[in-house]
Short mmCIF file of C-alpha atoms and ligand atoms in Angstrom, two decimals:
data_model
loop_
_atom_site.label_atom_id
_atom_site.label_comp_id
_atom_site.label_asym_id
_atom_site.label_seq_id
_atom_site.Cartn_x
_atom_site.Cartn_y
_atom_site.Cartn_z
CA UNK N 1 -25.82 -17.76 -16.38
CA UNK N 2 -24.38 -14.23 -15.63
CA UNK N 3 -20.55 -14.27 -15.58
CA UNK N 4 -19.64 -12.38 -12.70
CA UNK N 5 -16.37 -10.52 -14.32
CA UNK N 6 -19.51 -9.56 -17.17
CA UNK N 7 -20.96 -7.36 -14.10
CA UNK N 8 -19.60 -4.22 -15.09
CA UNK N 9 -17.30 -3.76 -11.71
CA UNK N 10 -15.80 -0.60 -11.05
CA UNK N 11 -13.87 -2.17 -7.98
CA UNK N 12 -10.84 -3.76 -8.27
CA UNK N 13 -10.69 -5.27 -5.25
CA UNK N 14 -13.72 -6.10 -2.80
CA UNK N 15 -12.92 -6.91 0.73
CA UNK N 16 -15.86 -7.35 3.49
CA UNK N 17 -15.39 -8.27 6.78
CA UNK N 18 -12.24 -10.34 6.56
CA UNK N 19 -11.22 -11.87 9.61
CA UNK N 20 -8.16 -14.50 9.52
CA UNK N 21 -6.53 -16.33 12.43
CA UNK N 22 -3.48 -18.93 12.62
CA UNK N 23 -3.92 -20.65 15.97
CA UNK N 24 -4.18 -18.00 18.79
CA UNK N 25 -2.91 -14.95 16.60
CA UNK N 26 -5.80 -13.14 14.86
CA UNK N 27 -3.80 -11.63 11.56
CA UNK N 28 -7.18 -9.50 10.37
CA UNK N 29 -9.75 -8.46 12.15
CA UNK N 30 -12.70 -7.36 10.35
CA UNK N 31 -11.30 -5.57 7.06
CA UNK N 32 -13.31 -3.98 4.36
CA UNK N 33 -11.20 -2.15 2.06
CA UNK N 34 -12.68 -1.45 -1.48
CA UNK N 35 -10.01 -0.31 -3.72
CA UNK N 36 -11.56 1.40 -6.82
CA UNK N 37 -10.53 0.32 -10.13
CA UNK N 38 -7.47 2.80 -11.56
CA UNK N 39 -4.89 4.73 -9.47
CA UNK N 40 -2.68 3.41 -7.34
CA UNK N 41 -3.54 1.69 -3.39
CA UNK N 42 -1.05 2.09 -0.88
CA UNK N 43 -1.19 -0.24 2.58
CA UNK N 44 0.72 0.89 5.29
CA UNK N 45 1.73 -1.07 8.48
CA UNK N 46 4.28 -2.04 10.79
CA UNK N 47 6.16 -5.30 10.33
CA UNK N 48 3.35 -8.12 11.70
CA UNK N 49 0.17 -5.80 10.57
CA UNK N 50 -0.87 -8.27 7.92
CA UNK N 51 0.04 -6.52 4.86
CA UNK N 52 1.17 -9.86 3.44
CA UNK N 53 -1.92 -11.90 4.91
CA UNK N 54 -3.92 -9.63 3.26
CA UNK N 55 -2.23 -9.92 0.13
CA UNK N 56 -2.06 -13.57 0.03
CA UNK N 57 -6.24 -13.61 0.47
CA UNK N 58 -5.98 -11.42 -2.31
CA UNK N 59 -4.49 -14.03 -4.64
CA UNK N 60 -6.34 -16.73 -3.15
CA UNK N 61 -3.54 -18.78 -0.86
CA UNK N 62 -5.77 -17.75 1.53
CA UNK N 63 -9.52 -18.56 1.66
CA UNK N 64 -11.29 -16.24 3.62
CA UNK N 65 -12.32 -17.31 7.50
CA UNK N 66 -15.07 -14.81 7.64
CA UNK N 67 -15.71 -12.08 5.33
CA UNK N 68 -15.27 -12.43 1.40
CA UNK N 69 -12.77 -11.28 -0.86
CA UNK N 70 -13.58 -10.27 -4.52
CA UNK N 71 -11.00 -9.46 -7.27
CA UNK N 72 -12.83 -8.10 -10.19
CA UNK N 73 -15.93 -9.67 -9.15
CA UNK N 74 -14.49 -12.97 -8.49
CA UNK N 75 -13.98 -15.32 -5.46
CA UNK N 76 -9.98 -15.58 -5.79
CA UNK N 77 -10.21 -18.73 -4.44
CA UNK N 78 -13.14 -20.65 -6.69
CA UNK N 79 -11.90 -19.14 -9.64
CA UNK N 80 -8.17 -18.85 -9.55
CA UNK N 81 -7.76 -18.62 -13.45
CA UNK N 82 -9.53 -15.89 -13.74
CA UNK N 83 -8.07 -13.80 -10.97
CA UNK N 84 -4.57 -14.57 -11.44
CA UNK N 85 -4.53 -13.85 -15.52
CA UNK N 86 -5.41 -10.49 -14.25
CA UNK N 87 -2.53 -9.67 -11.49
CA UNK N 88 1.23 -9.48 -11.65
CA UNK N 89 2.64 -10.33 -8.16
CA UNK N 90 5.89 -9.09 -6.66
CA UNK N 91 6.49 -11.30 -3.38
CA UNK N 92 7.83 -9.87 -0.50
CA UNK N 93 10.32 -12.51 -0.63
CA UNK N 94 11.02 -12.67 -4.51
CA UNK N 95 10.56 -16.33 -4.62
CA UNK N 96 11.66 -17.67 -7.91
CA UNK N 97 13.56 -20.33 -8.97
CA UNK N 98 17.66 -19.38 -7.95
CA UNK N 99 18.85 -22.05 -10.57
CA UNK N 100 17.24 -20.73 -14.05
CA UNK N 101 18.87 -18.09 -16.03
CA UNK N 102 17.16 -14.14 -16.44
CA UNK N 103 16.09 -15.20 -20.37
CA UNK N 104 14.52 -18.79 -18.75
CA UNK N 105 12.39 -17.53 -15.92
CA UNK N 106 11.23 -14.56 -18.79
CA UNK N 107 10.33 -17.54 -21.13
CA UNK N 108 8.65 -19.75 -18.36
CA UNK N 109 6.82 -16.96 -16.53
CA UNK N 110 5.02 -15.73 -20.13
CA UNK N 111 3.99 -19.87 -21.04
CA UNK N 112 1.60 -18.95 -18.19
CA UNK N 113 0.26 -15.42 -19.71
CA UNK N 114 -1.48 -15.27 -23.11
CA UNK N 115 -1.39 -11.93 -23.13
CA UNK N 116 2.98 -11.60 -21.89
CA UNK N 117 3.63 -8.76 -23.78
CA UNK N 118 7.54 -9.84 -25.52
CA UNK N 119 9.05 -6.76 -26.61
CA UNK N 120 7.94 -4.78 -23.44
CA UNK N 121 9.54 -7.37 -21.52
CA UNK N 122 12.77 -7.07 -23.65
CA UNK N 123 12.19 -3.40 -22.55
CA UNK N 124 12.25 -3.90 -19.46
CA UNK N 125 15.09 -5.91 -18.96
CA UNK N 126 16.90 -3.51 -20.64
CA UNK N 127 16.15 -0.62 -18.61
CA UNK N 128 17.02 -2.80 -15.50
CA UNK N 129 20.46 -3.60 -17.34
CA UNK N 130 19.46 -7.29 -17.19
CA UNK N 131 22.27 -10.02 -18.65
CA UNK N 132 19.67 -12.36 -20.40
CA UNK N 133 22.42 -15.13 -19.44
CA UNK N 134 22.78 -14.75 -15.95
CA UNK N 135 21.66 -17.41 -13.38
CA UNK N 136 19.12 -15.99 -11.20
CA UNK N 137 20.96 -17.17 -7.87
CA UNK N 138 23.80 -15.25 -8.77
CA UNK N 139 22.12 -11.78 -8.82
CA UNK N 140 22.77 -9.42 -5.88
CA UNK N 141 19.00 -8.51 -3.95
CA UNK N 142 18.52 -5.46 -6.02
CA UNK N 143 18.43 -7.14 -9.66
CA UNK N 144 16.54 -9.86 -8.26
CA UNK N 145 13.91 -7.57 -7.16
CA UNK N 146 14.16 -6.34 -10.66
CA UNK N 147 13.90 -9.55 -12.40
CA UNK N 148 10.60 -9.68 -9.86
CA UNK N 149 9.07 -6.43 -11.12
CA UNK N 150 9.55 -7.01 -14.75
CA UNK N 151 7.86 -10.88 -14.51
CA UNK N 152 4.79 -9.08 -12.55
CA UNK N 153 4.65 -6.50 -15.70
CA UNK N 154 5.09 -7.63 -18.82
CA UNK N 155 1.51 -9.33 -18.86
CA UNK N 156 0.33 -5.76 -18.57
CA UNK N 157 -1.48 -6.68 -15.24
CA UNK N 158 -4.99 -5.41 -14.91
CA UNK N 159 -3.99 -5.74 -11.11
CA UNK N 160 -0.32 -4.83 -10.28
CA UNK N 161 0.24 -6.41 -6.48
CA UNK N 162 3.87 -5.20 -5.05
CA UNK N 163 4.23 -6.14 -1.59
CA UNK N 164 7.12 -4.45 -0.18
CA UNK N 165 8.31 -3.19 -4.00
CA UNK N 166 11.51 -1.31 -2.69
CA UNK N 167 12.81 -3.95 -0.40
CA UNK N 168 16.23 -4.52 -2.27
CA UNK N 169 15.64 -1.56 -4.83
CA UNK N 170 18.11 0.64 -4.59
CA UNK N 171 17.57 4.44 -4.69
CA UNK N 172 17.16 4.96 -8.10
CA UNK N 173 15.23 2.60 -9.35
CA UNK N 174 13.07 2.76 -6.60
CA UNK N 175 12.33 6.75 -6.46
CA UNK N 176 12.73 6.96 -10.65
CA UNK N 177 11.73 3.38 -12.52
CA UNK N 178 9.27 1.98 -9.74
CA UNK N 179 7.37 5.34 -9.76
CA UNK N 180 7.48 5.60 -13.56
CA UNK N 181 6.08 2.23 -13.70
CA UNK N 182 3.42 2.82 -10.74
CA UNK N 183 2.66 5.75 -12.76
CA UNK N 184 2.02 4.40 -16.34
CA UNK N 185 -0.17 1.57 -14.79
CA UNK N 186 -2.21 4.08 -12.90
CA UNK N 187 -2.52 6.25 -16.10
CA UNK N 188 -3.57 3.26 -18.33
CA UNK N 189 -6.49 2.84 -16.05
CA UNK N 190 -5.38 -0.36 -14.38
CA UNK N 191 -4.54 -0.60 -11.03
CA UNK N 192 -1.74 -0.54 -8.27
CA UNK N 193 -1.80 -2.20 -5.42
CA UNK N 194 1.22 -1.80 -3.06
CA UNK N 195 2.56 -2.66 0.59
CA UNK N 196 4.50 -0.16 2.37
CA UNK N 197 6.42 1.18 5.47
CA UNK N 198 8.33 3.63 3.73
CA UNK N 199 5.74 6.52 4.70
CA UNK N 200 7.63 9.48 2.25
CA UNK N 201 7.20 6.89 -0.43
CA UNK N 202 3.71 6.15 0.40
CA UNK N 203 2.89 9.66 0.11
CA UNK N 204 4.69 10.13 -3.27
CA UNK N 205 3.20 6.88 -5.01
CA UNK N 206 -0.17 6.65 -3.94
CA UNK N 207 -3.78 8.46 -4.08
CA UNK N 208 -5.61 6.18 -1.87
CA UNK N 209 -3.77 4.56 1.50
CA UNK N 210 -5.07 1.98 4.26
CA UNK N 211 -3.48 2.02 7.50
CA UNK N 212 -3.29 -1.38 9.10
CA UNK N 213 -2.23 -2.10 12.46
CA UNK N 214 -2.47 -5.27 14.20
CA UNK N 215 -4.91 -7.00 12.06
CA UNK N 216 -7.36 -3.68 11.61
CA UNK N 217 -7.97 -0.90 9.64
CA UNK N 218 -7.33 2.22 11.29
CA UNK N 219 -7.21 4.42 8.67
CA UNK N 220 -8.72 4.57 4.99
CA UNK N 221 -9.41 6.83 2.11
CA UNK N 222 -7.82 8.75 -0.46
CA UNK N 223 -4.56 10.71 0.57
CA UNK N 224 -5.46 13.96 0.22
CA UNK N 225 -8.42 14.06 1.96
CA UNK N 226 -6.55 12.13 5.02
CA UNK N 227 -4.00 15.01 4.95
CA UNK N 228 -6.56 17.35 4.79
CA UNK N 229 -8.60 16.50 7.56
CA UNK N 230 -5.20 16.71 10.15
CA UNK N 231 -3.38 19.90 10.66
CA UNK N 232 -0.81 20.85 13.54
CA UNK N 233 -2.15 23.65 15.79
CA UNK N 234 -0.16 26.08 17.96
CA UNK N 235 -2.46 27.38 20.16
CA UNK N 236 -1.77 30.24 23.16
CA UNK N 237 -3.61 30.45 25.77
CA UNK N 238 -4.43 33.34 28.02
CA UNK N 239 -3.63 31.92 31.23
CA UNK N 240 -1.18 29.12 31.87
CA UNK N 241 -1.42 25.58 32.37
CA UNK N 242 0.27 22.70 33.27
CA UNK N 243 -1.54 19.96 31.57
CA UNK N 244 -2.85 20.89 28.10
CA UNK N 245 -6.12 22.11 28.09
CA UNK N 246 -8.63 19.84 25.74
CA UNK N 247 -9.49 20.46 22.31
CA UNK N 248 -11.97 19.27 20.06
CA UNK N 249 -10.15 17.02 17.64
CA UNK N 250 -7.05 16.71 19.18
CA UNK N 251 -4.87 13.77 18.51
CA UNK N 252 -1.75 14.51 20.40
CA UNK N 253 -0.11 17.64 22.19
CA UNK N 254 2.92 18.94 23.41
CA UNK N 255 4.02 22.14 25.15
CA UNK N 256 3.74 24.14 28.26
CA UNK N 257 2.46 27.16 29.93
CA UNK N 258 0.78 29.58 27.28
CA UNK N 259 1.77 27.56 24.47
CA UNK N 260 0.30 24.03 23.03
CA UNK N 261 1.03 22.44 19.81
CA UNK N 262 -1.62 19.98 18.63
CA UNK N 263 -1.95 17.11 15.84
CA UNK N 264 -6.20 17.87 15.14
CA UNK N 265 -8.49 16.04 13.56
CA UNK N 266 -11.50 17.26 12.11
CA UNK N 267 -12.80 20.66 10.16
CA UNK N 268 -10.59 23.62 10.05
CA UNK N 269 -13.20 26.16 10.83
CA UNK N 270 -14.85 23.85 13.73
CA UNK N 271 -11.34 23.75 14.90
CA UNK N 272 -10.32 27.25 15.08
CA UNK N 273 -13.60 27.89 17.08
CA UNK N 274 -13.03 25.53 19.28
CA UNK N 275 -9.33 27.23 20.34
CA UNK N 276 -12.16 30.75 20.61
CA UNK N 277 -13.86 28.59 23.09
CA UNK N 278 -11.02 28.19 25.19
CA UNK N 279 -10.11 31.67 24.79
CA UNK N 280 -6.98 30.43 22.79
CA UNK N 281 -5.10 32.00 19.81
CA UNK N 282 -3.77 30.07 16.89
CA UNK N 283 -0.31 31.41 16.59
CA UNK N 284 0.90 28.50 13.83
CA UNK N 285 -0.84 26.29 11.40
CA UNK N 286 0.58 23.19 9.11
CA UNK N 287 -0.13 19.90 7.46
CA UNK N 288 0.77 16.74 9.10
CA UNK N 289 3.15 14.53 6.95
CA UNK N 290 1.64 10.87 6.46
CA UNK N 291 4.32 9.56 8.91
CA UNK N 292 2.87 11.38 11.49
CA UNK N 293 -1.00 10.43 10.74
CA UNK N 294 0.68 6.84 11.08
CA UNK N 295 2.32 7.62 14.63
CA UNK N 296 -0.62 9.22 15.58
CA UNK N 297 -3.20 6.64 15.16
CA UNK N 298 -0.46 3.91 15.79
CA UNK N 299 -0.73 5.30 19.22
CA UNK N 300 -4.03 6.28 20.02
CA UNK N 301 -5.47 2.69 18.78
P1 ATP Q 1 5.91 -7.50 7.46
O1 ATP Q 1 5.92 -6.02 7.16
O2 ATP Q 1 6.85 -7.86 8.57
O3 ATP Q 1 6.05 -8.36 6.25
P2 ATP Q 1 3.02 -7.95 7.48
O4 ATP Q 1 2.24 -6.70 7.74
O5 ATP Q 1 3.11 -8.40 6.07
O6 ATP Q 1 4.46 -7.83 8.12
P3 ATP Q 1 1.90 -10.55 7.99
O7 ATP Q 1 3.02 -11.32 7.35
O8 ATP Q 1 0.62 -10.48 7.26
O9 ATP Q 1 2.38 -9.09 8.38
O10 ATP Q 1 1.65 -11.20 9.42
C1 ATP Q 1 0.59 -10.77 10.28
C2 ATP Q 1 0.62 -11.63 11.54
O11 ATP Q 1 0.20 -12.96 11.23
C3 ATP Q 1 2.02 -11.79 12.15
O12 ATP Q 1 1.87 -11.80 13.55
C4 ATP Q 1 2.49 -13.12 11.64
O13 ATP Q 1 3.39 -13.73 12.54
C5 ATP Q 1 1.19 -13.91 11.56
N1 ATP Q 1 1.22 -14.92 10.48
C6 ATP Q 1 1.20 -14.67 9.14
N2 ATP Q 1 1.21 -15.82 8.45
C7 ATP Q 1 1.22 -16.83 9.36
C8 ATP Q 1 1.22 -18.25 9.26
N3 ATP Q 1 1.18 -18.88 8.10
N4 ATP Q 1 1.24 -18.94 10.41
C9 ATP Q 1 1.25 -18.34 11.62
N5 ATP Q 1 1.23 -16.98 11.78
C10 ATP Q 1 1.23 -16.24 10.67
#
């Protein structure tokens, strides 16, 4: 019989046609998302886009309604073992037990990893100026988020999973140690995945984003080539108008008169002809942050 994981799988994740519904409220709607082994995944959405649904199918608490959802090959939900071994999970809600100390959820979190790697661990909780002693329940938000990041580590993950990773970080340790970490993962081959409305961080951590909005992709690929494809356009125009005139490509506009600024999609060159067209000269050009791709197709979805 052919293992799957044997398969030599250069996806980390493999999600087709998920759909998911509680009662009347449809969380996903059709997502495929493949997320290439190595390098780091950002998923962006509002609060309610199913971020954490998506996540949760992802470690099997969900089983998939339609669609199918492979982690390395494997059906997280027939063969939890083997999925699990190979993620570290940060909850959005950093659920672990309030009443054990830092050194006893360290101990009882590696009992269920063979491969808990001790003296990174120690690391770890050193560079998050951990007290070994301390009862979880009386840590403030931020070093329980830490506690969280170093149990989803220190097995070496082949599958980091941070949903919402800065919620409670504070700015250091999220803009220094959580990119470090993101980072070294990335660089070691394995891979990141991450949740996300913090758009500038987004943009700093990751090489491949999804946008999700109400259930549905909107948006995927790697970064760069998403910022490449949108640019903000000044055009003038030789008469005036009142209502902006139409472009090829264009997202959104503002102005008046002689002068309209638009967010574009699409090729630069098939762009600029299109302004010639419209007898219209580009007076400004620039790049489009990944907040405003988000605003953009939050709005025209
Ligand atoms: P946030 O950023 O606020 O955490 P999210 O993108 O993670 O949001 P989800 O938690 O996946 O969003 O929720 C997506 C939608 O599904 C929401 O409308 C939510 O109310 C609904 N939902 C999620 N889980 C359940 C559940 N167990 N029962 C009923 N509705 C649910």
């Amino acid at each position: 019989m052919v293992n799957s994981a044997s398969v030599s799988y250069n996806q980390a994740l493999e999600i087709k046609n998920l759909s998911r519904s509680f009662g009347s409220k449809q969380a996903l709607h059709d997502v495929s998302l493949p997320i290439p082994r190595g390098g780091v995944f950002g998923l962006i959405g509002a609060n309610g886009a199913g971020k954490t649904t998506l996540i949760k199918h992802i470690l099997g608490a969900h089983y998939a309604e339609t669609g199918s959802v492979r982690v390395f090959g494997f059906d997280p939900v027939t063969h939890p073992v083997e999925v699990l071994s190979r993620i570290g999970y940060m909850s959005e809600d950093r659920d672990i037990p309030y009443w054990m100390r830092v050194q006893e959820i360290m101990n009882y979190t590696r009992s269920f990893f063979p491969k808990w790697d001790a003296s990174f661990a120690e690391q770890l909780r050193e560079m998050f100026d951990l007290d070994p002693k301390q009862r979880i329940r009386t840590l403030s938000r931020g070093q329980t988020a830490r506690v969280c990041l170093l149990l989803a580590l220190a097995h070496r993950p082949e599958l980091l999973v941070l949903d919402e990773p800065s919620s409670g970080l504070d700015p250091v340790v999220r803009r220094d140690i959580l990119a470090a970490i993101v980072q070294t993962v990335a660089d070691e081959g394995r891979t990141v995945l991450f949740s996300s409305h913090l758009l500038d961080e987004v943009e700093r951590l990751a090489d491949r984003v999804a946008i999700l909005h109400e259930g549905r992709v909107l948006l995927e690929g790697e970064l760069d080539a998403i910022q490449e494809s949108f640019r903000r356009i000044t055009l003038r125009f030789e008469q005036a108008f009142s209502e902006a005139p139409s472009i090829l490509g264009a997202i959104e506009y503002r102005g008046s008169g002689h002068e309209w600024t638009y967010v574009c999609r699409g090729d630069r060159e098939q762009l600029i002809q299109a302004a010639k067209t419209v007898k219209a000269e580009v007076v400004h050009e620039a790049s489009v942050s990944l907040d405003e791709i988000f605003v953009c197709s939050v709005n025209r979805a």
